[in-house]
Amino acid sequence: MLFGTAAVAVPIIIHLLNRRKFKKVTWAAMKFIKLSVEQNQRRMQLEDLLLLLLRCALLALLAFALARPALKTSGTDVLGQAKVTAVVVLDNSYSMDLRGLDKKSAFQKARAAAKEAINAMPSGSYASVLLASDLVQEKDSIISPTRALSQAHEVIDRAKVSHHATDLYPAVDRAVEILKGRAALRKEIYIITDGQASGWQQQGEIRKLIDENRDDIRVYILRVGEAKPPANYAITGLDVASGLTPVNHPLRFDVTVANHAEQAATNMIVGLYLDDGKSPVDKVMIPSVKAGATRTVPLYARFAKVGYHSVRASFDQPERFDSLEADNQNLLVVNAVREVRVLLVDGDTEARDPREHESYFLKLALAPVADHYVKVDTTTPAGFARNVLKSYAAVALANVERLTPSQISALKTFLREGGGVLVYPGDRVDVDFYNKELFEKHGLLPSPWGVAVGDATQDEIYTLFQSSGYEHPITAPWNNRDFGQLDDVRTFRHLKLEKQPSISVVKEAGPVKVVLRYAATRDAEDTLGAPAIMERDWGKGRVFQFSSTADTAWSDFAVFAPSVVPVLYRILGNVQAQGDTGLNLRVGDSFLHPLAVDQPNQQGRVIVPGLAQTNRISAEVLRDRPVLQFKDTHRMGLYEFQLDGEEGTTLFAVQPDQRESDLHKVNDSELPSAATIINWEANTDLKEQVKKARVGAEYWLMILLVVLAMVALETYLAQKFSQSK
Amino acid sequence: MDVEHAADLLDPEAIARADALGLHARYVVEGYMAGEHKSPYRGFAIEFAQHREYSPGDDVRHIDWKVNARTDRLFIKQYEQETNYVANILLDGSESMTYGSGQHTKLQYGKMIAAVLSYLILHQRDAVALGVFDEGMKDYAPRSNNRATLHTLMARLAAFEGDQATDIARNLHDMALQTRRKGIFVLISDFFDDEEAVMEGIQHLRFGGHEVIVFHTLDPFELEFPFNGLVEFDGLEKIPKILTRPAEIRRTYQREIESFQRRIREGCEKNGVHYVRVDTSKPLASVLSDYLGFRLRTAKGKQH
């Protein structure tokens, strides 16, 4: 504005410059010019002054108009200039699919409300439409406000409920950001939602955002759908308890059922379905689940064929329970194998009694009976070589002092091809060698081994594993106490693993994760305990590093069958399925298929459930490693993935976020007080309600009209003044 | 052929310029005579003829009976006895006369008038005296009726270049005092001077019994003032500069110059002076033939 006002100087400068630009005429009849000038002097000066003032005023007004002056207090529409720029945040999380008594879904009502909000805007207004769940679905939204309100209508008409959970903060944040970048006087945000409490989990942040901009942006929360949440039951968990999935063996699947209703649920029947099977392979009736509680029940199945299978847990006759479909079933994809071969490299086999050998208990834990689907071979460090490794799924190094370069090379080849390596410490291990060669040089270990903690010669002082907060998919089932517990294993001595080891310079070395931790010490600043088991992807394979021994020398983990067996099996299962997290995703997570370094141009395709469309994906580099990535997992269900040039398909399952199953509504009092809350019904007169708040008017068009009139006047006067007098 | 053109052909000497001027004068006069077959020489001869009121003792044969018939008064025609009149041609050679928007400056145009008249008069065997003045008399050729002096006259005219301010009145007074013999005074000027003083000068001449003819010479731009935009007028004769937008004062200017001409004309008429307004954009031949034609017509029935 100030810079614009400087333009006032322009006509003055032009005037002064013009005075230096004139024709020269040698003239005789000066007397008459002098006489004429004297007679016209006053008038000419006046005319000059008038034109100069007019031009200056003209530019000053123009600068003023460009600054878009507005009067907040004005309630009238001056020349229809009180236009609105609005962002409509349309909640399309899957809870919006819930049908009310009138058989209409909340989303249908939300769409009607969104259209009415747009219809209530004065003509010439601008609108954005954001489809919002826990993210803004940009592809189907209008991000930059458009004047074509019919386009906004089309987007709303096309909008579909997603399988995402709700978290409105990202959308509100985005809406505020969009409006902040606009020069409009009247800015509005319409949040159209069913008011599910989980959507407002960041309500503190949302409130802050709305409060900070309350002078500038008016926020309306349009609540649609049933005021009281109907009963909703959900299958919130499905997991293979055993970890490994061999064929022709009965496998236990743990199914977790949640009751989000206000009364206890009784006689719920849950069935387990395999692949495309229409009838359940197992069924269980749950007599009762208390209001707000969850229940985990075991169901059994058996795979007849090797390969990828989908497992589905589903309510029997779900329509009997509730009208929210998405959470009435749960999917799991597993890779069934005929047998799992493991090679144990034992670094301490000198004792005569095999029970003294380092790998004795490990072997026992992995293959408790002779004819087991886990086949275990044992060898000495000198006895393993590249060609031997090929037939195994995993190799465990137990208290092996050091490795020869050819053995390291063999391990790397093995990992590149997708094998699993388990590394245990012990009194024979050359810690420096491991740290230097395997950690630093080759990036094989997730962490260097640190100082030894504890004394193995006594059994009074020990460390326990963490009792809760298991973050890795391998240990995640222990978050449910029904599954069992890990926190009664005593570890007397361990080598310290780094909590956050530095990123390896080796290209094939992947990110490091903690599988299991020790319980946090009381005096520790960090609430997380020290790592007990860590893992790292390496090539297409994975390395697991333990902090304590494979035998009972430092820990009694090896003999604690209820803990050690499922942990080891789940580790083997994890290796086998190339990480089962990769096959079982949450809505919105990316599907990643790691590629070998020599496959940078590999392509693949993904078939999306329900849409029967094939999406091609090309290799890209993620954290320095080539991968195939598929991001468009906004719909729940079973996806098929095929690598070009390979025959078999891989399955992966996409599950909605379980939080969304809890349909509890947020109270009006919990919503941001600066927002206007409207319980929208089909007969709500939204226009009347928002109109009252639409104060303020812009004057730029009016000023522009005045400027135009002044331009006309200036032209007329300049013409008139320059006429002969 | 015009003066400049002729000058270019005969280049570049003053004599050549004079020849050109003389040539042009002859061209104009003969052109005029060609148009007026009947009594071609008579223009100024008749102009020279005087009617004097009859006084006892005059020869009654010289009474102009036609005049007597119209006016009931007796006038004597005197031309036969007094043919040798002296025409004093006075050309304003001040700096203001050097202005010209077109082909000729006013001075050049004035020179041509002077040249043509000299040629005409000398060919009638009357005498011509030619003076070019500004603040004072700058170049004066005493009267002569010898046609051979024509070339000298032309040379002097052509050589003159005006660069001084003007004082018309002073020159007229001087001439009135110096010239005893009655004659004709032809005054060629733009009259950018003190108008009242100029009129007094003219009156002085008239009191001396001279006939006065005024050629008020103005450039068409001085009449129309057709300039646009911002213009700085640099005054001739050392008048300070004026910066103005001419369009905005054009009407006033035209009004002023109009009334200036009117004042000069009325002043002339009041004193019995022939006033001829000369627009330098008009062909000299038509200006002179119009005037001479007018003179012829008025002279035939003129009564003094």
Tab-separated table of C-alpha atoms in Angstrom, chain A residues 15 17-41 43-45 47-49 51 718 720-725, chain B residues 96 99 106 190-193 195 221-222 225 227-236 239-245 247-253 255-257 260 263:
chain	number	residue	atom	x	y	z
A	15	HIS	CA	5.166	16.869	-15.240
A	17	LEU	CA	10.289	15.892	-16.984
A	18	ASN	CA	7.835	17.209	-19.535
A	19	ARG	CA	8.783	20.730	-18.700
A	20	ARG	CA	12.253	19.889	-19.876
A	21	LYS	CA	10.977	18.533	-23.151
A	22	PHE	CA	9.770	21.275	-25.492
A	23	LYS	CA	10.115	22.588	-28.992
A	24	LYS	CA	12.092	25.744	-29.613
A	25	VAL	CA	10.780	28.374	-31.985
A	26	THR	CA	12.428	31.637	-32.875
A	27	TRP	CA	9.617	34.156	-32.929
A	28	ALA	CA	8.962	37.737	-33.828
A	29	ALA	CA	5.481	38.457	-32.559
A	30	MET	CA	6.507	38.039	-28.924
A	31	LYS	CA	4.377	40.900	-27.798
A	32	PHE	CA	1.194	39.066	-28.563
A	33	ILE	CA	2.316	35.827	-26.934
A	34	LYS	CA	3.238	37.762	-23.862
A	35	LEU	CA	-0.138	39.444	-23.849
A	36	SER	CA	-1.966	36.156	-24.375
A	37	VAL	CA	0.031	34.360	-21.718
A	38	GLU	CA	-0.641	37.164	-19.263
A	39	GLN	CA	-4.320	36.950	-19.948
A	40	ASN	CA	-4.401	33.168	-19.590
A	41	GLN	CA	-1.807	32.742	-16.886
A	43	ARG	CA	-6.441	29.907	-15.873
A	44	MET	CA	-3.572	27.805	-17.226
A	45	GLN	CA	-2.009	27.444	-13.827
A	47	GLU	CA	-5.904	23.897	-15.108
A	48	ASP	CA	-2.424	22.505	-14.652
A	49	LEU	CA	-2.912	22.234	-10.940
A	51	LEU	CA	-4.944	18.008	-13.754
A	718	ALA	CA	-6.915	17.296	-20.576
A	720	LYS	CA	-10.674	20.422	-23.059
A	721	PHE	CA	-7.819	22.340	-21.515
A	722	SER	CA	-5.607	21.756	-24.520
A	723	GLN	CA	-8.212	23.099	-26.910
A	724	SER	CA	-7.523	26.510	-28.399
A	725	LYS	CA	-8.506	29.384	-26.192
B	96	SER	CA	11.669	40.758	-36.395
B	99	TYR	CA	11.019	35.567	-39.255
B	106	LYS	CA	9.011	38.744	-44.103
B	190	ASP	CA	5.408	44.144	-39.724
B	191	PHE	CA	4.872	47.095	-37.375
B	192	PHE	CA	6.052	45.169	-34.342
B	193	ASP	CA	6.854	48.447	-32.651
B	195	GLU	CA	1.956	51.499	-32.523
B	221	PHE	CA	2.109	31.576	-38.668
B	222	GLU	CA	1.958	34.946	-37.006
B	225	PHE	CA	-0.328	30.649	-34.420
B	227	PHE	CA	1.814	25.514	-32.742
B	228	ASN	CA	1.036	22.587	-30.426
B	229	GLY	CA	2.618	21.014	-27.413
B	230	LEU	CA	5.022	22.776	-25.153
B	231	VAL	CA	6.973	25.431	-27.015
B	232	GLU	CA	9.692	27.838	-26.022
B	233	PHE	CA	9.449	31.036	-28.048
B	234	ASP	CA	12.809	32.681	-28.444
B	235	GLY	CA	12.155	36.353	-29.107
B	236	LEU	CA	13.852	38.147	-31.950
B	239	ILE	CA	12.890	39.896	-26.205
B	240	PRO	CA	13.086	37.329	-23.362
B	241	LYS	CA	12.018	33.739	-24.011
B	242	ILE	CA	8.518	32.504	-23.176
B	243	LEU	CA	7.660	28.856	-22.453
B	244	THR	CA	4.014	28.017	-22.992
B	245	ARG	CA	1.491	25.667	-24.556
B	247	ALA	CA	-2.826	25.692	-28.075
B	248	GLU	CA	-4.088	26.997	-24.798
B	249	ILE	CA	-3.557	30.640	-25.751
B	250	ARG	CA	-4.230	30.380	-29.484
B	251	ARG	CA	-7.619	32.047	-29.444
B	252	THR	CA	-6.393	34.906	-27.303
B	253	TYR	CA	-3.334	35.313	-29.504
B	255	ARG	CA	-7.713	37.880	-31.117
B	256	GLU	CA	-4.772	40.055	-30.139
B	257	ILE	CA	-3.069	39.923	-33.524
B	260	PHE	CA	-3.377	44.744	-33.744
B	263	ARG	CA	-5.637	49.183	-35.068
